Coordinates of C-alpha atoms and ligand atoms in Angstrom, one line a residue:
M1 CA 52.5 78.2 179.8
D2 CA 49.0 76.8 180.4
I3 CA 48.3 78.2 183.8
E4 CA 44.6 77.3 183.8
R5 CA 45.6 73.7 183.4
L6 CA 47.8 74.0 186.5
R7 CA 45.0 75.7 188.4
R8 CA 42.5 73.0 187.5
A9 CA 45.0 70.2 188.5
L10 CA 45.8 71.9 191.8
P11 CA 42.6 73.7 192.8
Q12 CA 43.7 74.1 196.5
R13 CA 46.7 76.1 195.6
R14 CA 47.0 79.8 195.0
I15 CA 48.9 80.0 191.8
E16 CA 50.0 83.5 190.6
Y17 CA 51.5 83.9 187.1
Y18 CA 53.4 86.8 185.7
E19 CA 54.4 87.1 182.0
V20 CA 57.3 89.2 183.2
V21 CA 58.4 89.9 186.8
D22 CA 61.6 91.1 188.4
S23 CA 61.8 88.0 190.6
T24 CA 59.3 85.5 191.7
M25 CA 61.1 85.6 195.1
R26 CA 59.9 89.1 195.7
A27 CA 56.5 88.5 194.2
A28 CA 56.0 85.5 196.6
S29 CA 57.0 87.4 199.7
G30 CA 54.0 87.9 202.0
L31 CA 51.7 85.4 200.3
E32 CA 50.1 82.7 202.4
T33 CA 51.8 79.3 202.9
G34 CA 51.2 77.0 200.0
S35 CA 51.1 79.8 197.4
V36 CA 53.0 79.3 194.1
V37 CA 54.4 82.2 192.0
L38 CA 55.4 81.5 188.4
A39 CA 56.8 83.7 185.7
G40 CA 57.4 83.4 182.0
E41 CA 60.4 85.7 182.3
Q42 CA 62.4 87.3 185.1
T43 CA 64.2 90.6 184.6
A44 CA 66.1 90.3 187.9
G45 CA 66.2 86.6 188.7
Q46 CA 68.2 85.9 191.8
G47 CA 70.6 83.1 192.3
R48 CA 72.5 82.0 195.4
H49 CA 75.4 84.0 196.8
G50 CA 74.1 87.2 195.2
H51 CA 74.4 85.9 191.6
A52 CA 71.8 86.6 188.9
W53 CA 69.7 83.7 187.6
H54 CA 69.5 83.6 183.8
S55 CA 65.8 83.7 183.1
E56 CA 65.2 83.7 179.4
V57 CA 61.7 84.4 178.3
G58 CA 59.5 81.3 177.8
S59 CA 62.3 78.7 178.2
G60 CA 62.5 77.9 181.9
I61 CA 60.6 77.2 185.0
Y62 CA 60.8 80.2 187.3
C63 CA 58.9 79.3 190.4
S64 CA 58.7 80.4 194.1
L65 CA 56.7 78.5 196.7
V66 CA 55.8 79.8 200.1
L67 CA 56.6 77.0 202.6
Q68 CA 57.0 76.6 206.3
P69 CA 60.7 76.7 207.3
A70 CA 62.0 73.2 208.1
P71 CA 65.4 71.6 208.8
L72 CA 67.1 70.3 205.6
L73 CA 64.5 72.1 203.5
T74 CA 67.0 73.0 200.7
L75 CA 68.2 69.3 200.5
A76 CA 64.6 68.2 200.3
L77 CA 63.9 70.7 197.5
G78 CA 66.8 69.4 195.5
L79 CA 65.6 65.9 195.8
A80 CA 62.1 67.0 194.7
T81 CA 63.4 68.8 191.7
A82 CA 65.6 65.9 190.6
H83 CA 62.6 63.5 191.2
A84 CA 60.3 65.7 189.0
I85 CA 62.8 65.9 186.2
A86 CA 63.4 62.2 186.2
S87 CA 59.7 61.3 186.3
V88 CA 58.9 63.5 183.3
T89 CA 62.0 63.3 181.2
G90 CA 63.8 60.1 182.4
A91 CA 67.0 62.2 182.9
A92 CA 68.9 61.1 186.0
C93 CA 70.2 64.2 187.8
D94 CA 73.1 64.4 190.2
L95 CA 72.8 66.7 193.3
R96 CA 75.8 68.9 193.9
W97 CA 75.7 69.8 197.6
P98 CA 73.7 71.6 198.8
N99 CA 71.2 72.0 196.0
D100 CA 72.5 72.4 192.5
I101 CA 70.8 70.0 190.2
M102 CA 73.2 68.6 187.6
L103 CA 73.1 66.7 184.4
G104 CA 76.6 65.4 183.8
E105 CA 78.9 68.2 185.0
R106 CA 76.5 71.0 184.1
K107 CA 73.8 72.7 186.1
V108 CA 70.3 72.3 184.9
A109 CA 68.4 73.7 187.9
G110 CA 69.0 75.7 191.1
I111 CA 67.3 76.4 194.3
L112 CA 67.3 79.5 196.5
V113 CA 65.6 79.6 199.9
Q114 CA 65.0 82.9 201.7
L115 CA 63.4 83.4 205.1
V116 CA 60.9 86.2 204.9
Q117 CA 58.5 87.1 207.8
G118 CA 58.6 83.6 209.2
A119 CA 58.0 81.9 205.9
A120 CA 60.5 80.1 203.7
I121 CA 60.3 81.3 200.1
A122 CA 61.6 78.4 198.0
G123 CA 62.8 79.5 194.6
I124 CA 63.3 76.8 192.0
G125 CA 64.7 77.6 188.6
I126 CA 64.9 74.9 185.9
N127 CA 66.5 75.3 182.5
V128 CA 64.0 73.5 180.4
N129 CA 63.9 74.5 176.7
H130 CA 67.0 76.8 176.4
T131 CA 68.9 76.1 173.2
S132 CA 71.9 78.2 174.4
F133 CA 73.3 80.2 177.3
P134 CA 75.3 83.4 177.5
A135 CA 79.0 82.9 177.0
A136 CA 79.7 83.3 180.7
L137 CA 77.4 80.3 181.5
E138 CA 77.7 78.0 178.5
A139 CA 80.5 75.8 180.0
E140 CA 78.6 75.3 183.2
A141 CA 74.9 75.3 182.4
T142 CA 72.6 73.0 180.4
S143 CA 68.9 72.6 179.8
L144 CA 66.7 69.6 179.6
R145 CA 66.4 70.3 175.9
L146 CA 70.1 70.4 175.3
H147 CA 70.6 67.2 177.4
T148 CA 67.7 65.1 175.9
G149 CA 67.5 66.6 172.4
R150 CA 63.8 67.5 172.7
T151 CA 61.5 70.2 174.2
W152 CA 59.5 69.6 177.3
P153 CA 56.2 71.1 178.4
R154 CA 56.8 73.2 181.5
E155 CA 53.3 72.4 182.8
E156 CA 54.2 68.7 182.9
L157 CA 57.3 69.4 184.9
L158 CA 55.4 71.7 187.3
L159 CA 52.7 69.1 187.7
A160 CA 55.4 66.7 188.8
L161 CA 57.4 69.2 190.8
L162 CA 54.7 70.6 193.1
P163 CA 53.6 67.2 194.5
A164 CA 57.2 66.1 194.7
V165 CA 58.0 69.2 196.9
E166 CA 55.1 68.2 199.1
M167 CA 56.3 64.7 199.4
F168 CA 60.0 65.4 200.1
T169 CA 59.4 68.3 202.5
R170 CA 57.2 66.0 204.6
L171 CA 60.0 63.5 205.2
D172 CA 61.8 63.5 208.5
A173 CA 65.5 64.6 208.6
P174 CA 67.1 61.2 208.7
D175 CA 65.2 60.2 205.5
I176 CA 66.2 63.4 203.7
L177 CA 69.8 62.9 204.6
R178 CA 69.7 59.2 203.5
L179 CA 68.0 60.0 200.2
F180 CA 70.3 62.9 199.5
Q181 CA 73.4 60.8 200.1
Q182 CA 72.1 58.1 197.9
A183 CA 71.3 60.6 195.1
S184 CA 74.4 62.8 195.3
S185 CA 77.8 61.8 193.9
Y186 CA 79.1 64.8 195.8
A187 CA 78.1 63.6 199.3
A188 CA 81.0 61.2 199.8
G189 CA 84.2 60.1 198.1
R190 CA 84.4 63.0 195.6
R191 CA 87.4 65.3 195.3
V192 CA 86.2 68.8 195.5
Q193 CA 87.3 72.4 195.8
V194 CA 85.4 74.7 198.0
S195 CA 85.6 78.5 197.7
Q196 CA 85.9 80.1 201.1
Q197 CA 86.5 83.7 202.2
D198 CA 90.1 83.0 202.9
G199 CA 90.8 80.9 199.8
V200 CA 90.1 77.6 198.2
L201 CA 89.9 74.4 200.3
E202 CA 90.5 71.1 198.5
G203 CA 89.8 67.6 199.8
V204 CA 87.5 64.6 199.4
T205 CA 83.9 64.7 200.6
A206 CA 83.1 62.5 203.6
G207 CA 79.3 62.6 204.1
L208 CA 76.9 65.0 205.7
D209 CA 76.5 65.7 209.4
S210 CA 73.1 65.6 211.0
A211 CA 72.4 69.2 210.1
G212 CA 73.0 68.5 206.5
Y213 CA 76.4 70.2 206.3
L214 CA 79.1 68.7 204.1
V215 CA 82.3 67.2 205.6
V216 CA 85.4 67.7 203.5
R217 CA 88.5 65.8 204.4
R218 CA 91.8 67.4 203.4
D219 CA 94.8 65.5 202.4
D220 CA 96.3 66.0 205.8
G221 CA 93.4 64.1 207.3
T222 CA 91.6 67.0 209.0
D223 CA 87.9 67.5 208.4
T224 CA 86.2 70.8 207.6
L225 CA 82.4 71.3 207.8
I226 CA 81.2 73.2 204.9
V227 CA 78.1 75.3 205.7
A228 CA 77.6 77.6 202.8
G229 CA 78.1 75.9 199.4
G230 CA 80.7 77.0 196.8
V231 CA 81.5 73.3 196.1
R232 CA 83.0 72.3 192.8
A233 CA 84.4 69.1 191.4
A234 CA 88.1 69.6 191.7
G235 CA 89.4 71.0 188.5
A236 CA 86.1 72.5 187.4
G237 CA 85.5 76.3 186.7
C238 CA 82.7 78.4 188.1
G239 CA 79.4 79.6 186.7
Q240 CA 75.6 79.7 187.1
Ligands
LIG301 C1 71.0 79.1 192.3 O1 71.8 80.0 192.3 O2 71.4 78.0 192.1 C2 69.6 79.4 192.7 C3 68.8 79.8 191.5 C4 67.3 80.0 191.9 C5 66.6 80.6 190.7 C6 65.1 80.7 191.0 S1 64.2 81.0 189.5 C7 62.7 81.3 190.5 C8 63.2 82.0 191.7 N1 63.2 83.4 191.5 C9 64.4 83.9 191.5 O3 64.7 85.1 191.4 N2 65.3 83.0 191.8 C10 64.6 81.7 192.0

């Protein structure tokens, strides 16, 4: 990764780069707002819901940004990531609520936001040049390379991603909700299953409420507000 190119292009940013780090989430904790932490490899990459994030050396973008907490931040980050991918590669991503970035039915990027000492640490992982995944992920994950048939320079993606994060996180809440619902086939009219503590809920999505939570309408007509993810297209398995 050509970090000096990134630093030249974004001179106002503190950009830290680790060849190997446990997790950029930990490395970004405590840095000033606006800082960016990147890694070539993570040995303990963190995913949502306590899952690990597969962080193969040299193949992906492993990035944490220090941001101000804001309403709908995770939705805005998903929009930014999809926008950056489309602008560099031309690939049109879907957004699986709340913030899985999908190509077809497979996940190409994920977002994890943690609140630490009053800051929002926004972790973005993008599968860029992976040619394969571990067996447990291969049915669920893809990379830009697998999807488009060519490799992509990670610097180009980062040079699109960082301004896109700035742009989408500045939007007000109604605009974020509107854009998300336009960009996501999961927001409304999609039959889904949602893993919950007491079992699996199945129904059809019926939009987002003003806080960005997903409404799922069961077949008996009752609505449930989903606040914590775990959404899958009905019939799909589980993975990264
Ligand atoms: C998810 O489960 O979908 C969220 C994945 C987030 C992965 C990124 S990679 C950069 C940052 N560092 C981590 O340890 N996790 C996030």
